[in-house]
Coordinates of C-alpha atoms in Angstrom, one line a residue:
M1 CA 3.1 -27.8 45.1
F2 CA 2.8 -24.2 46.1
A3 CA 6.5 -23.6 45.4
T4 CA 6.1 -25.2 42.0
N5 CA 3.2 -23.0 41.0
K6 CA 5.0 -20.0 42.2
F7 CA 8.0 -20.9 40.0
V8 CA 5.7 -21.5 37.0
D9 CA 4.0 -18.1 37.5
R10 CA 7.4 -16.4 37.8
S11 CA 8.7 -18.1 34.6
R12 CA 5.6 -17.0 32.7
E13 CA 6.1 -13.4 33.9
D14 CA 9.8 -13.6 32.8
L15 CA 8.7 -14.9 29.4
I16 CA 6.2 -12.1 28.9
M17 CA 8.8 -9.5 29.9
I18 CA 11.3 -11.0 27.3
S19 CA 8.6 -11.0 24.6
R20 CA 7.7 -7.4 25.3
A21 CA 11.4 -6.4 25.1
F22 CA 11.7 -8.1 21.7
Y23 CA 8.5 -6.5 20.5
D24 CA 9.9 -3.1 21.4
L25 CA 12.9 -3.9 19.2
Y26 CA 10.7 -5.0 16.3
K27 CA 8.6 -1.8 16.6
K28 CA 11.8 0.3 16.4
K29 CA 13.2 -1.7 13.5
Y30 CA 10.1 -1.5 11.4
E31 CA 8.9 2.0 12.5
K32 CA 9.3 3.5 9.0
E33 CA 7.5 0.6 7.4
N34 CA 4.7 0.9 9.9
E35 CA 4.3 4.7 9.2
K36 CA 4.1 4.0 5.5
F37 CA 1.6 1.2 6.0
L38 CA -0.7 3.3 8.2
E39 CA -0.6 6.2 5.8
K40 CA -1.3 4.1 2.8
K41 CA -4.1 2.2 4.6
K42 CA -5.7 5.5 5.5
K43 CA -5.6 6.8 1.9
I44 CA -7.1 3.6 0.6
N45 CA -10.1 3.7 3.0
E46 CA -10.6 7.4 2.4
K47 CA -10.7 7.0 -1.4
Y48 CA -12.4 3.7 -1.9
N49 CA -15.5 2.0 -0.4
I50 CA -15.4 -1.7 0.4
K51 CA -16.8 -2.8 -2.9
E52 CA -14.2 -0.7 -4.8
I53 CA -11.4 -2.2 -2.7
M54 CA -12.6 -5.7 -3.6
E55 CA -12.9 -4.7 -7.3
Y56 CA -9.4 -3.2 -7.4
L57 CA -8.0 -6.4 -5.8
E58 CA -9.9 -8.5 -8.3
I59 CA -11.5 -10.7 -5.7
R60 CA -13.8 -13.0 -7.5
P61 CA -17.5 -12.1 -7.0
K62 CA -18.3 -15.5 -5.5
F63 CA -15.7 -14.9 -2.8
R64 CA -16.7 -11.4 -1.8
C65 CA -19.4 -12.4 0.7
L66 CA -21.3 -9.1 0.4
D67 CA -24.9 -10.3 0.9
E68 CA -25.2 -9.4 4.6
Y69 CA -23.2 -6.2 4.2
E70 CA -25.6 -5.0 1.5
A71 CA -28.7 -6.2 3.3
F72 CA -27.8 -4.0 6.3
N73 CA -27.0 -0.9 4.3
E74 CA -23.3 -1.5 4.2
S75 CA -23.0 -1.3 8.0
Q76 CA -19.5 -1.6 9.5
L77 CA -21.0 -4.2 11.9
C78 CA -21.6 -6.4 8.9
L79 CA -18.3 -5.8 7.2
P80 CA -17.3 -8.7 4.9
F81 CA -14.9 -11.1 6.6
K82 CA -15.4 -9.1 9.9
S83 CA -14.7 -12.3 12.0
T84 CA -11.4 -12.8 10.1
I85 CA -10.4 -9.2 10.6
D86 CA -11.3 -9.5 14.3
Y87 CA -9.0 -12.5 14.6
I88 CA -6.1 -10.6 12.9
N89 CA -6.6 -7.7 15.3
K90 CA -6.2 -10.1 18.3
I91 CA -2.5 -10.8 17.5
E92 CA -1.7 -7.3 19.0
Y93 CA -2.9 -8.5 22.4
E94 CA -1.1 -11.9 22.4
Q95 CA 2.0 -12.0 24.7
N96 CA 4.4 -14.1 22.6
P97 CA 5.2 -15.0 19.0
K98 CA 3.7 -18.5 19.2
S99 CA 0.3 -17.3 20.4
K100 CA 0.4 -14.5 17.8
F101 CA 1.1 -17.2 15.2
D102 CA -1.7 -19.5 16.5
T103 CA -4.1 -16.6 16.3
L104 CA -3.1 -15.8 12.8
I105 CA -3.8 -19.4 11.8
E106 CA -7.2 -19.2 13.3
A107 CA -7.8 -16.1 11.2
G108 CA -6.9 -18.1 8.1
L109 CA -9.4 -20.8 9.1
E110 CA -12.1 -18.3 9.8
L111 CA -11.6 -16.8 6.3
R112 CA -12.2 -20.1 4.7
N113 CA -15.2 -20.9 7.0
T114 CA -16.7 -17.5 6.1
I115 CA -16.6 -18.3 2.4
L116 CA -18.1 -21.8 3.0
G117 CA -20.9 -20.2 5.2
C118 CA -21.7 -17.5 2.6
H119 CA -22.6 -20.1 -0.1
G120 CA -23.9 -23.0 1.9
G121 CA -20.6 -24.9 1.5
K122 CA -20.7 -24.8 -2.3
N123 CA -17.7 -22.5 -2.8
E124 CA -14.3 -23.2 -1.3
L125 CA -10.9 -21.5 -1.6
N126 CA -8.6 -23.8 -3.5
S127 CA -5.6 -21.6 -4.3
M128 CA -3.4 -18.7 -3.0
D129 CA -4.4 -16.7 -6.0
D130 CA -7.9 -16.5 -4.6
E131 CA -6.9 -16.3 -1.0
L132 CA -4.3 -13.5 -1.2
P133 CA -6.5 -10.7 -2.5
I134 CA -9.0 -11.4 0.4
F135 CA -6.1 -11.2 2.9
I136 CA -5.1 -7.9 1.4
Y137 CA -8.6 -6.6 1.7
C138 CA -8.7 -7.8 5.4
T139 CA -5.4 -6.1 6.0
T140 CA -6.8 -2.8 4.7
Q141 CA -9.4 -3.0 7.5
I142 CA -7.4 -4.1 10.5
N143 CA -6.8 -1.9 13.5
I144 CA -3.3 -2.8 14.7
K145 CA -0.9 -0.1 15.8
N146 CA 2.2 -1.9 14.5
A147 CA 1.2 -4.5 12.0
P148 CA 4.5 -4.8 10.2
A149 CA 6.3 -5.4 13.5
E150 CA 3.8 -8.0 14.5
Y151 CA 4.0 -9.8 11.2
H152 CA 7.8 -9.7 11.0
M153 CA 8.0 -11.1 14.5
I154 CA 5.7 -14.0 13.5
E155 CA 7.7 -14.6 10.3
D156 CA 11.0 -14.8 12.3
Y157 CA 9.4 -17.1 14.8
L158 CA 8.6 -19.5 11.9
K159 CA 12.2 -19.7 10.9
Y160 CA 12.9 -21.6 14.2
A161 CA 9.6 -23.4 14.7
S162 CA 8.1 -26.3 12.8
A163 CA 4.8 -25.5 11.0
E164 CA 2.6 -27.2 8.4
L165 CA 2.8 -25.9 4.9
D166 CA -0.7 -24.6 4.9
E167 CA 0.1 -22.7 8.2
S168 CA 3.2 -21.1 6.7
K169 CA 1.1 -20.0 3.7
V170 CA -1.1 -17.9 6.0
V171 CA 2.0 -16.0 7.2
T172 CA 3.2 -15.6 3.6
N173 CA -0.2 -14.1 2.7
V174 CA -0.2 -11.5 5.5
M175 CA 3.4 -10.5 4.8
S176 CA 2.5 -10.2 1.1
S177 CA -0.5 -8.1 2.1
I178 CA 1.7 -5.6 4.0
T179 CA 4.1 -5.4 1.1
F180 CA 1.4 -4.9 -1.5
I181 CA -0.4 -2.1 0.4
C182 CA 2.9 -0.3 1.1
N183 CA 4.6 -0.7 -2.3
G184 CA 2.2 -2.3 -4.9
W185 CA -1.0 -0.2 -4.5
D186 CA -0.5 2.9 -6.7
I187 CA -3.0 5.6 -5.6
N188 CA -3.6 8.5 -7.9
D189 CA -5.9 11.2 -6.5
N190 CA -7.0 12.1 -10.0
D191 CA -8.0 8.6 -11.1
D192 CA -11.2 6.7 -10.4
I193 CA -11.3 3.0 -9.6
K194 CA -11.8 1.9 -13.2
N195 CA -8.7 3.9 -14.4
E196 CA -6.6 2.6 -11.6
I197 CA -7.5 -1.0 -12.4
E198 CA -6.7 -0.4 -16.1
R199 CA -3.4 1.1 -15.1
K200 CA -2.6 -1.8 -12.8
N201 CA -3.4 -4.3 -15.6
E202 CA -1.2 -2.4 -18.0
D203 CA 1.7 -2.6 -15.5
K204 CA 1.2 -6.3 -15.3
D205 CA 1.3 -6.7 -19.1
N206 CA 4.6 -4.7 -19.2
E207 CA 6.3 -6.8 -16.6

C-alpha cells in the first residue's frame, strides 16, 4: 500500500512537471499577444469606469448587476460579477489543462448564478449574444499574468477531450473576449464613450 501511494505521488509530480513545461512553451508562443492584451486592458481601465465599459459593450441593463456596486459607492470589493472574475483568476494556479478547464466552467456557472441572484431568479441568460459581452467585461477585470497562454492551452486541451456543447461555449466566449480586447476595441484618446460607441456602430453598419 505504501509503495502504491508513493508511485501515485511520484506520477502526480511528473504530471505537474510536464504541465509546467508545456505552460512555459505556451507563454513563449503567445508572449506578444499577452503583451498586447495587458497593454490594451490597462488602457481600457484607465480611460473608462465600470459603467462605461458595460455601456460600450452594450450589456443589457438588466444583466449589469450594478445595485450592490452602486450601493457601496462603487467599491472594488463589490465589483459586478466579482465572483466570476475570481473564478477566472484561479485558472492561473491550477496545475494542468483539465483543472484549468473545470475552473473556467465554474466561472461560467457563477456568471449565470450571479444574474439569477441579482433579480431574484426572474432574469436568465438565454443566448451567447447576452453572455459574451459580460465575459468581455469580466476579462477586462482579471488579474492573470498570461491570460492568452492560459486560454490557448485550455482551447487546445478541448481538441482532444470530450466536452458538452455548453461547456465548449464558455471557452469560445473567453477566447473571443481576448480577441476583442486585443483587436476589436478601438480606443481613441480624444473620444468620449458616446463617440466611441457611435463609431463602433458605424463600423458594424459598414461591414
